[in-house]
PDB file of N, CA and C in Angstrom:
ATOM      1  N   UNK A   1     -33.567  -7.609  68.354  1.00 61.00           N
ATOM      2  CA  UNK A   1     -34.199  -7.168  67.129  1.00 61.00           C
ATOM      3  C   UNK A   1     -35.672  -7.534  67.178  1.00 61.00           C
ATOM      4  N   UNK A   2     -36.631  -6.755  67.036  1.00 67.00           N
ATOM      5  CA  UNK A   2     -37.784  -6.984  66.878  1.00 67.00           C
ATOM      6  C   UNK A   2     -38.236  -6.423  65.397  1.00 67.00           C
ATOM      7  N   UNK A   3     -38.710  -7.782  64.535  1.00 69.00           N
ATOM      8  CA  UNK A   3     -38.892  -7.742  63.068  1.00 69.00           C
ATOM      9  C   UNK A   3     -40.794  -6.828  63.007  1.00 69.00           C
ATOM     10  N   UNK A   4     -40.338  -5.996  61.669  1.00 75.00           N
ATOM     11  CA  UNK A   4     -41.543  -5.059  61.585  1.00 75.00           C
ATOM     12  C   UNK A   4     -42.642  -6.340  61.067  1.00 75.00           C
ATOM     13  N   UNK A   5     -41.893  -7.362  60.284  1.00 79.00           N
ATOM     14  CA  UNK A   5     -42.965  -8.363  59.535  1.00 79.00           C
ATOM     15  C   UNK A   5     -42.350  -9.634  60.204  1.00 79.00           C
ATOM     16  N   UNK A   6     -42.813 -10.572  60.720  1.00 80.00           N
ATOM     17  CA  UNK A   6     -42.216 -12.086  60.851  1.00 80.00           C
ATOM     18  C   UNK A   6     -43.173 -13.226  61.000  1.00 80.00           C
ATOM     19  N   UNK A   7     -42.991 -13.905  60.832  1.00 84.00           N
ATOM     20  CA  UNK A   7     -43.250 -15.495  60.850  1.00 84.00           C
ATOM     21  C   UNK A   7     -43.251 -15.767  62.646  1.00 84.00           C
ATOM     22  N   UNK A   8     -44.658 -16.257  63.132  1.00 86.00           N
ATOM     23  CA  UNK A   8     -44.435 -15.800  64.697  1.00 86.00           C
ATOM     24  C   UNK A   8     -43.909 -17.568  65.573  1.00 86.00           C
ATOM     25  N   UNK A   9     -43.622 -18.043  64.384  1.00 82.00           N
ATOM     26  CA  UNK A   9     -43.391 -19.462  64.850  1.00 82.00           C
ATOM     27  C   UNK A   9     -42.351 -19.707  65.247  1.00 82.00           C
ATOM     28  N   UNK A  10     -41.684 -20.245  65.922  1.00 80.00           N
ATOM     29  CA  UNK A  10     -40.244 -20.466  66.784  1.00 80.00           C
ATOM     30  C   UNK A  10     -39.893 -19.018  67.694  1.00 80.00           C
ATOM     31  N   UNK A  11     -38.848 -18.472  67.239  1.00 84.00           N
ATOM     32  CA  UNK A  11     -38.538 -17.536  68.037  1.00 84.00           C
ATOM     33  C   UNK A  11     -38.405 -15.961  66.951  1.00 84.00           C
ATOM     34  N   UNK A  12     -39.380 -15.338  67.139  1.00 83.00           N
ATOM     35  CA  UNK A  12     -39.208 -14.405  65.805  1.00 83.00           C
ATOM     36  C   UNK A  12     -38.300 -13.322  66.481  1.00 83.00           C
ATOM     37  N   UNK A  13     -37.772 -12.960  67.805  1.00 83.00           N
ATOM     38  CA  UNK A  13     -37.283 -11.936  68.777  1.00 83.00           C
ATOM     39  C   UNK A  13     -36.099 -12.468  68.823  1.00 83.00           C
ATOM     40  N   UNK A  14     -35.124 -11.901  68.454  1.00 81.00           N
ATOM     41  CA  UNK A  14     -33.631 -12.229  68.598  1.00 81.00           C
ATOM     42  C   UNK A  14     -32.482 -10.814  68.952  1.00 81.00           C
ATOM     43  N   UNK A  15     -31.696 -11.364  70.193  1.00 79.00           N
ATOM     44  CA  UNK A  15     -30.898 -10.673  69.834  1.00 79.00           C
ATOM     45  C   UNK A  15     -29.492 -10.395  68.950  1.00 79.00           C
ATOM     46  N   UNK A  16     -29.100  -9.587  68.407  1.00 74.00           N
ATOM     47  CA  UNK A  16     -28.233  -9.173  67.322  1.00 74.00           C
ATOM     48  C   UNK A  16     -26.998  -8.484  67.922  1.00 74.00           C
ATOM     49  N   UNK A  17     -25.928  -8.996  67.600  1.00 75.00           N
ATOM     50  CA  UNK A  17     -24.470  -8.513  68.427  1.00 75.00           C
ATOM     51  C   UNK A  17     -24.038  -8.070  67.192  1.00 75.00           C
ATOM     52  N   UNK A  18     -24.255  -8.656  65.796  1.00 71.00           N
ATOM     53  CA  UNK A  18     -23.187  -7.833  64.584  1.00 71.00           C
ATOM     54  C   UNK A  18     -23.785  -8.483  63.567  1.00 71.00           C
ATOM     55  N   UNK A  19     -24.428  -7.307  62.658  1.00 67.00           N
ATOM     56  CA  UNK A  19     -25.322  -8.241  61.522  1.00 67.00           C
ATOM     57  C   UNK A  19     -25.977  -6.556  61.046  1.00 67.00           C
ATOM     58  N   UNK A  20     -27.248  -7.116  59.856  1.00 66.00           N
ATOM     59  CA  UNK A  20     -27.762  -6.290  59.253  1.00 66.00           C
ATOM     60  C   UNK A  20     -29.483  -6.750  59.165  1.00 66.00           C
ATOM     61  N   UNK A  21     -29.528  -5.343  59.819  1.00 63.00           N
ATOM     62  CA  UNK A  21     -31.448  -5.182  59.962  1.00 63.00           C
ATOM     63  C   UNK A  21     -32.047  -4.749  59.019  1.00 63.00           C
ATOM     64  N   UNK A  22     -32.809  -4.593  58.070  1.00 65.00           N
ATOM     65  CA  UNK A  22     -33.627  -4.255  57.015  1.00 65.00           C
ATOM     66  C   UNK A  22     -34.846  -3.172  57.774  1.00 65.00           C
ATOM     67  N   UNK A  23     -35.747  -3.838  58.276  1.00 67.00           N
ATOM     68  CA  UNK A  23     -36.507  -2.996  59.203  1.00 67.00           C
ATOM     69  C   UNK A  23     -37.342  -3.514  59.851  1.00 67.00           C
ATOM     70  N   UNK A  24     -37.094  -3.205  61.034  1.00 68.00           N
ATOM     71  CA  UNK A  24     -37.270  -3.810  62.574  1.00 68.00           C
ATOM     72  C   UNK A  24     -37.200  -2.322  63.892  1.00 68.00           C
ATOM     73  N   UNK A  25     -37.492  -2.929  64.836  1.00 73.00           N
ATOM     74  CA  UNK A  25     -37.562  -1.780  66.209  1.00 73.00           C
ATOM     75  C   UNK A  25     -36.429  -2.321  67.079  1.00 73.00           C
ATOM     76  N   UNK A  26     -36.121  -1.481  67.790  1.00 74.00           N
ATOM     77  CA  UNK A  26     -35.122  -2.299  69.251  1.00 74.00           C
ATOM     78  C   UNK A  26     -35.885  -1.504  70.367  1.00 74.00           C
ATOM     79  N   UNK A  27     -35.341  -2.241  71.735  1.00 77.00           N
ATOM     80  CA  UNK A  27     -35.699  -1.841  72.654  1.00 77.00           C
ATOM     81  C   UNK A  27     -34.412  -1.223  73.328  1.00 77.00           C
ATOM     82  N   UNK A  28     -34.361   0.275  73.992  1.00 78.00           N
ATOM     83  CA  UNK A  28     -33.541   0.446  74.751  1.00 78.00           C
ATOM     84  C   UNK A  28     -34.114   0.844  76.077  1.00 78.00           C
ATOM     85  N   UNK A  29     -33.232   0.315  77.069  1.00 81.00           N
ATOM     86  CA  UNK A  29     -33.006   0.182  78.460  1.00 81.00           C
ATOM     87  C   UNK A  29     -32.424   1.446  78.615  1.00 81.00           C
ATOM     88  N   UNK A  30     -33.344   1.796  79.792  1.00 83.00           N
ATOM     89  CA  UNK A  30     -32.956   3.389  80.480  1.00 83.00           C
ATOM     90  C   UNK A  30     -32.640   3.318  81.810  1.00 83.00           C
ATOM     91  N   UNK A  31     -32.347   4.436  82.413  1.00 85.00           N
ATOM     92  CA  UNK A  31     -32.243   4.754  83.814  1.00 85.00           C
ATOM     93  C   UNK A  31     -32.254   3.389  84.755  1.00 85.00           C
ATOM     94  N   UNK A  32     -32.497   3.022  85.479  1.00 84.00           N
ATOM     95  CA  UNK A  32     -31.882   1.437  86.558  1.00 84.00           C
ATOM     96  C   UNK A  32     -32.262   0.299  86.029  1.00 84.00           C
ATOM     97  N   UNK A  33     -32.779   0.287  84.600  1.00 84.00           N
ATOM     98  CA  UNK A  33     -32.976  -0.892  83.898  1.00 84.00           C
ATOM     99  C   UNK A  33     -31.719  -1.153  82.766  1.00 84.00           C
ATOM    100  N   UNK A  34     -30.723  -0.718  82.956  1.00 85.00           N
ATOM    101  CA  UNK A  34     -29.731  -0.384  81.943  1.00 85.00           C
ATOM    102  C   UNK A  34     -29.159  -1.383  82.382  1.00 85.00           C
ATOM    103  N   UNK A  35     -29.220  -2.272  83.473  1.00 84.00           N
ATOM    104  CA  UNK A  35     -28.070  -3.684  83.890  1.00 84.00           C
ATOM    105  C   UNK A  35     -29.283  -4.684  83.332  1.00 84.00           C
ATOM    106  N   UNK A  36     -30.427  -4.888  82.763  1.00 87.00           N
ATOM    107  CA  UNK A  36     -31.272  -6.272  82.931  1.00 87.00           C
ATOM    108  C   UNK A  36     -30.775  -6.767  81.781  1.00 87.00           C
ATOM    109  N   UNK A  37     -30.858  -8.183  82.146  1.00 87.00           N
ATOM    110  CA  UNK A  37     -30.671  -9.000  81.072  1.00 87.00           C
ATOM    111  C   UNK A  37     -31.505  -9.004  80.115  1.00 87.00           C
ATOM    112  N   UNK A  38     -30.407  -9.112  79.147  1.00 86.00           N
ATOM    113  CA  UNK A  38     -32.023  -8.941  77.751  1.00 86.00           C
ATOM    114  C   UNK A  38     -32.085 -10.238  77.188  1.00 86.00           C
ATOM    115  N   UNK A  39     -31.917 -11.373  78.132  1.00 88.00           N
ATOM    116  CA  UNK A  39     -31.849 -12.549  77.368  1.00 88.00           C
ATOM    117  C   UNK A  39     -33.704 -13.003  78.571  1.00 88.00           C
ATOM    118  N   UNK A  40     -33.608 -12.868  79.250  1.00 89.00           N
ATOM    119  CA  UNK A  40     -35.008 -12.523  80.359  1.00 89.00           C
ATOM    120  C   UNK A  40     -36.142 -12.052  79.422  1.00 89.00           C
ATOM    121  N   UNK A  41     -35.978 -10.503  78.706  1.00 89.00           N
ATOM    122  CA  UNK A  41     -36.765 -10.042  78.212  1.00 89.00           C
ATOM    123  C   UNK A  41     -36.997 -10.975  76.881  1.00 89.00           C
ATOM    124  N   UNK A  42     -35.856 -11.614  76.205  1.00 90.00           N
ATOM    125  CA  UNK A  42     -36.269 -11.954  74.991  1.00 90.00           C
ATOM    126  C   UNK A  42     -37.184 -13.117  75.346  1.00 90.00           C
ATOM    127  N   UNK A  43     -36.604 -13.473  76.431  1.00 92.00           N
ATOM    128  CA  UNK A  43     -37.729 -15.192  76.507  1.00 92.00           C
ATOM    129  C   UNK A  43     -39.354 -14.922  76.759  1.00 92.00           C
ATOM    130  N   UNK A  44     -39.472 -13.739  77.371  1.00 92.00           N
ATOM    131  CA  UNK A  44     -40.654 -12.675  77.411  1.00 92.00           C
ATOM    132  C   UNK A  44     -41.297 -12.881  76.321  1.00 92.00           C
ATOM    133  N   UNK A  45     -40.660 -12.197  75.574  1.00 91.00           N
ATOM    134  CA  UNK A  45     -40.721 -11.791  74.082  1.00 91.00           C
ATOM    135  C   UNK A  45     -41.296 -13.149  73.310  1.00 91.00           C
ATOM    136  N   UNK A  46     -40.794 -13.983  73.516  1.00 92.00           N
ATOM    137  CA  UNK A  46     -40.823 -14.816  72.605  1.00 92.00           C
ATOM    138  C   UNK A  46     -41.551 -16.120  73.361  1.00 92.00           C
ATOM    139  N   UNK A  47     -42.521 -15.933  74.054  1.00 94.00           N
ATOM    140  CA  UNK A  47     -43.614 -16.625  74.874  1.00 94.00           C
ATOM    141  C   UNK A  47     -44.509 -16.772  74.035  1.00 94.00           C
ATOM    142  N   UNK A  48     -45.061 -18.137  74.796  1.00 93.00           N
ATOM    143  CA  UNK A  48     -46.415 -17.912  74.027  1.00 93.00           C
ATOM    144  C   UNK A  48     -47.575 -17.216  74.319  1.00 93.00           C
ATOM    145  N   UNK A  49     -47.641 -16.758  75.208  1.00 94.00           N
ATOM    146  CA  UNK A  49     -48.330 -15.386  75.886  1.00 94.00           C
ATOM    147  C   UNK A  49     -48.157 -14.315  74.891  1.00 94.00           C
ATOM    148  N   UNK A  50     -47.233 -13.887  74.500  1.00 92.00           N
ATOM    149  CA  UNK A  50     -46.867 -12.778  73.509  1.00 92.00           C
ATOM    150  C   UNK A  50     -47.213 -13.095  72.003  1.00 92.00           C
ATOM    151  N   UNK A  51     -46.889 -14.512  71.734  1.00 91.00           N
ATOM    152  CA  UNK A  51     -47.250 -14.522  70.715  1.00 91.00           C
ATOM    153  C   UNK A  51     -48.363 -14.884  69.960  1.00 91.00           C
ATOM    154  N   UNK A  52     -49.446 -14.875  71.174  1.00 92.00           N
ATOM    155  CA  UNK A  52     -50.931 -15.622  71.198  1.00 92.00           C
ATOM    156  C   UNK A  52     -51.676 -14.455  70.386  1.00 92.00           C
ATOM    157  N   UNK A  53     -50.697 -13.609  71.707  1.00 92.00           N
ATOM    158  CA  UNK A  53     -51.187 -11.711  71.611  1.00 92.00           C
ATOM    159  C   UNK A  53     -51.074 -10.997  70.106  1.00 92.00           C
ATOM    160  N   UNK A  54     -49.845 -11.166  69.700  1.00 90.00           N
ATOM    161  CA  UNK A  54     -49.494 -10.419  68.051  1.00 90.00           C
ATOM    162  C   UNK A  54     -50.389 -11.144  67.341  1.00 90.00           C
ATOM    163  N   UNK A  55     -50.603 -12.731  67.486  1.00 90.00           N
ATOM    164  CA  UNK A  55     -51.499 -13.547  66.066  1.00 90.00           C
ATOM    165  C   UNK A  55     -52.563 -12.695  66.258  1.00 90.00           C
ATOM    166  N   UNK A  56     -53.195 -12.564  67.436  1.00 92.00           N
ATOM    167  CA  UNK A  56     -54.721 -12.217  67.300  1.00 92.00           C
ATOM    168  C   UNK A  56     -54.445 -10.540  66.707  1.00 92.00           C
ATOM    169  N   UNK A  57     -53.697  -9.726  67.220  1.00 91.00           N
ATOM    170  CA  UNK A  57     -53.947  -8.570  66.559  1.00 91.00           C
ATOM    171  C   UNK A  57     -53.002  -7.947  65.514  1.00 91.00           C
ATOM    172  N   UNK A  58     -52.461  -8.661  65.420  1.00 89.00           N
ATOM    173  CA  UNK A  58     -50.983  -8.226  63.986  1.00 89.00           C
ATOM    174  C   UNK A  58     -52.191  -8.507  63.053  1.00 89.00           C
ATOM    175  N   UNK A  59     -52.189  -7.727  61.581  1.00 89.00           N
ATOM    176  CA  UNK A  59     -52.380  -8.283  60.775  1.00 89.00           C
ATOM    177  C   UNK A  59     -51.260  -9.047  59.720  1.00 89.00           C
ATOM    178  N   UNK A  60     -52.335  -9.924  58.918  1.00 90.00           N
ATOM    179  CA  UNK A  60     -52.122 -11.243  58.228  1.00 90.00           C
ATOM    180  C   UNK A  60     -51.372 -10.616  56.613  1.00 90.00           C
ATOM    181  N   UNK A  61     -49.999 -11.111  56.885  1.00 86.00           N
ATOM    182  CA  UNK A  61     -49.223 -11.152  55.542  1.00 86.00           C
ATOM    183  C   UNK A  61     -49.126 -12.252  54.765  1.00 86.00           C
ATOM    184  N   UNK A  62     -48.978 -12.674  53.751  1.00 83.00           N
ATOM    185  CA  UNK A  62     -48.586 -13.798  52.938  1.00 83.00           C
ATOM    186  C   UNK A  62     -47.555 -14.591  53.525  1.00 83.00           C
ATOM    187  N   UNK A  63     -47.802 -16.070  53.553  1.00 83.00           N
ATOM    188  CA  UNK A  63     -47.193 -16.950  53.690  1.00 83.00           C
ATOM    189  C   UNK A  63     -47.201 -17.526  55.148  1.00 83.00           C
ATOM    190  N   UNK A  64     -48.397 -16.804  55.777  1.00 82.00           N
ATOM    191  CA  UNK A  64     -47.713 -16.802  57.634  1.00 82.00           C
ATOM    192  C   UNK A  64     -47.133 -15.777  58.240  1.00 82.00           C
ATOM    193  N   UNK A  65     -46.952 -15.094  57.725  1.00 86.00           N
ATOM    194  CA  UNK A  65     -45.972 -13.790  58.624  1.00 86.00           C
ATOM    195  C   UNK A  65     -47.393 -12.736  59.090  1.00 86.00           C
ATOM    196  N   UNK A  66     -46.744 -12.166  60.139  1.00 87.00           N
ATOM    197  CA  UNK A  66     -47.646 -10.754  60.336  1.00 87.00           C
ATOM    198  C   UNK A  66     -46.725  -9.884  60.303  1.00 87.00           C
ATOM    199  N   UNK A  67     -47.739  -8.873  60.049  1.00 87.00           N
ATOM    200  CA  UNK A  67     -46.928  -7.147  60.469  1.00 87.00           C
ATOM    201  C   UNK A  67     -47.148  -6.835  62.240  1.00 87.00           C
ATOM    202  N   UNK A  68     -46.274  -6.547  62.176  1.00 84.00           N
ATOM    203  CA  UNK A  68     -45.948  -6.009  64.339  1.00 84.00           C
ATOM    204  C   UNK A  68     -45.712  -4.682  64.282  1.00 84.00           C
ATOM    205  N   UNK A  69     -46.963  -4.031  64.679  1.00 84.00           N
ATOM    206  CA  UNK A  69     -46.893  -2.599  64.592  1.00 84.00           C
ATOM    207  C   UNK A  69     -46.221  -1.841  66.255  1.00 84.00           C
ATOM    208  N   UNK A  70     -45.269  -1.446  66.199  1.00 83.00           N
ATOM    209  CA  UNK A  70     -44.972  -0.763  67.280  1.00 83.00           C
ATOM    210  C   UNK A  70     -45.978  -0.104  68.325  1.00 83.00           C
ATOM    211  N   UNK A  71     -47.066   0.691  67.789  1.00 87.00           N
ATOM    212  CA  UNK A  71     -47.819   0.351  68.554  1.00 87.00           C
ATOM    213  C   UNK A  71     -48.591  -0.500  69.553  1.00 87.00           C
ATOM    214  N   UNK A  72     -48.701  -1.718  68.684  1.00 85.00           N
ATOM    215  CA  UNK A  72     -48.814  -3.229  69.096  1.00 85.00           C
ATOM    216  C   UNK A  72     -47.888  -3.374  70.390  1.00 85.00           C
ATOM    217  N   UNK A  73     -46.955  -3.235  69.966  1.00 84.00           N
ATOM    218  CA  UNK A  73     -45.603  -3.338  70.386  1.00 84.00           C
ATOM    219  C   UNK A  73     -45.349  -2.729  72.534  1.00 84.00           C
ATOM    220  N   UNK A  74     -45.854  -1.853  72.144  1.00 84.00           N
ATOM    221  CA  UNK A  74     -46.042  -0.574  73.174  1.00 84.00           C
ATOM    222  C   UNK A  74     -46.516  -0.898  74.455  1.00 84.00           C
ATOM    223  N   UNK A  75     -48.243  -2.372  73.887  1.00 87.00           N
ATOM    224  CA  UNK A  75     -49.073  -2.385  74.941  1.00 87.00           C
ATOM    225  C   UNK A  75     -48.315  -3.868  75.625  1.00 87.00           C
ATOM    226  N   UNK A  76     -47.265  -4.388  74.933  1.00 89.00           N
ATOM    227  CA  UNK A  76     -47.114  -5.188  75.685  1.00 89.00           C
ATOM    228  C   UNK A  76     -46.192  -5.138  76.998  1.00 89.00           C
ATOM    229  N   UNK A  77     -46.602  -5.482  78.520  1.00 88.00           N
ATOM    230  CA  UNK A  77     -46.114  -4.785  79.711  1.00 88.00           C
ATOM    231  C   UNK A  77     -45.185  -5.946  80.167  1.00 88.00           C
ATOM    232  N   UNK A  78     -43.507  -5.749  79.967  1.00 87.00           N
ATOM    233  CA  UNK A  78     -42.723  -7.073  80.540  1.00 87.00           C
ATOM    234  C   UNK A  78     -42.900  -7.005  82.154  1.00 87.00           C
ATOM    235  N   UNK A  79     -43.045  -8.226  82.359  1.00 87.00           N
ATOM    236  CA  UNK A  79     -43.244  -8.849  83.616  1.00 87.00           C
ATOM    237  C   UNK A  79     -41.570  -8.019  84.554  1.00 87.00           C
ATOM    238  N   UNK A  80     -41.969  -7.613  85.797  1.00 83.00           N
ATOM    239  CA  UNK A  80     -41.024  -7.399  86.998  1.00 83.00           C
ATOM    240  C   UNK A  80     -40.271  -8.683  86.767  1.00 83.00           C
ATOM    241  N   UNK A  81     -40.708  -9.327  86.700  1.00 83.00           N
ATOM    242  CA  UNK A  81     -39.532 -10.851  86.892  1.00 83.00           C
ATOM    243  C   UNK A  81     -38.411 -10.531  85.388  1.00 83.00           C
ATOM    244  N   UNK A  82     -39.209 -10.250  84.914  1.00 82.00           N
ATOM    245  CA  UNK A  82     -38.074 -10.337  83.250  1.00 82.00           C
ATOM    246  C   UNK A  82     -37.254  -8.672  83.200  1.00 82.00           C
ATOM    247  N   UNK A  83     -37.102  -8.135  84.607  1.00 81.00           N
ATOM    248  CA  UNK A  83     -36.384  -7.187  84.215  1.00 81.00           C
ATOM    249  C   UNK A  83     -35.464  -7.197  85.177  1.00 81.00           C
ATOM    250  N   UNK A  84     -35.200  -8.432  85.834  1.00 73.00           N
ATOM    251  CA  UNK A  84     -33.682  -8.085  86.645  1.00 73.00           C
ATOM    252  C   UNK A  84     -32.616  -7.720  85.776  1.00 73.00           C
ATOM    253  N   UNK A  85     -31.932  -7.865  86.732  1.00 68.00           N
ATOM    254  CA  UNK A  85     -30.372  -6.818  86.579  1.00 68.00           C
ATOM    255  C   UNK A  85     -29.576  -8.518  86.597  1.00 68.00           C
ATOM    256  N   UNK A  86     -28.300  -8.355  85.738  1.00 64.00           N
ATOM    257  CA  UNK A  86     -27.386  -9.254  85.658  1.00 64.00           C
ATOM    258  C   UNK A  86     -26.601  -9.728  86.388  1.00 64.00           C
ATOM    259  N   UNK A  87     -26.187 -10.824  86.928  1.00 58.00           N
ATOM    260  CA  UNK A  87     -25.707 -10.697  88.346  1.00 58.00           C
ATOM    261  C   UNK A  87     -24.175 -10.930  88.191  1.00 58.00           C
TER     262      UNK A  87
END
């Protein structure tokens, strides 16, 4: 689940097996990336590399949270390492 608004402190990128999203993006895996672990990508995700990236350009909501515009979203390029396949 990637939240449209969140709080970028701890881990705002989670994945969701059975629950309810309000509004958020997902990522789907295509063509020979359909085996990678998405526990790889979330730790990606939820770097501080990534999240250095959204503070500086998300804008600023009340309380601490930003908005994460999919666009935003778009330019960030996961590392070859964070897209193996599950073994």
């Amino acid at each position: 689940m990637i939240p449209k608004v969140a709080s970028l402190e701890d881990t705002p990128f989670k994945i969701v097996e059975n629950g309810f999203l309000l509004s958020g993006l997902s990522i789907k895996l295509r063509g020979k990336y359909l085996g990678t672990d998405l526990n790889l990508i979330l730790d990606y995700l939820n770097s501080d590399e990534v999240k250095n990236y959204l503070t500086v350009i998300s804008k600023n909501y009340a309380a601490g949270y930003k908005s994460i515009s999919s666009t935003d979203l778009k330019k960030i390029k996961i590392p070859k390492k964070n897209l193996k396949l599950k073994e």
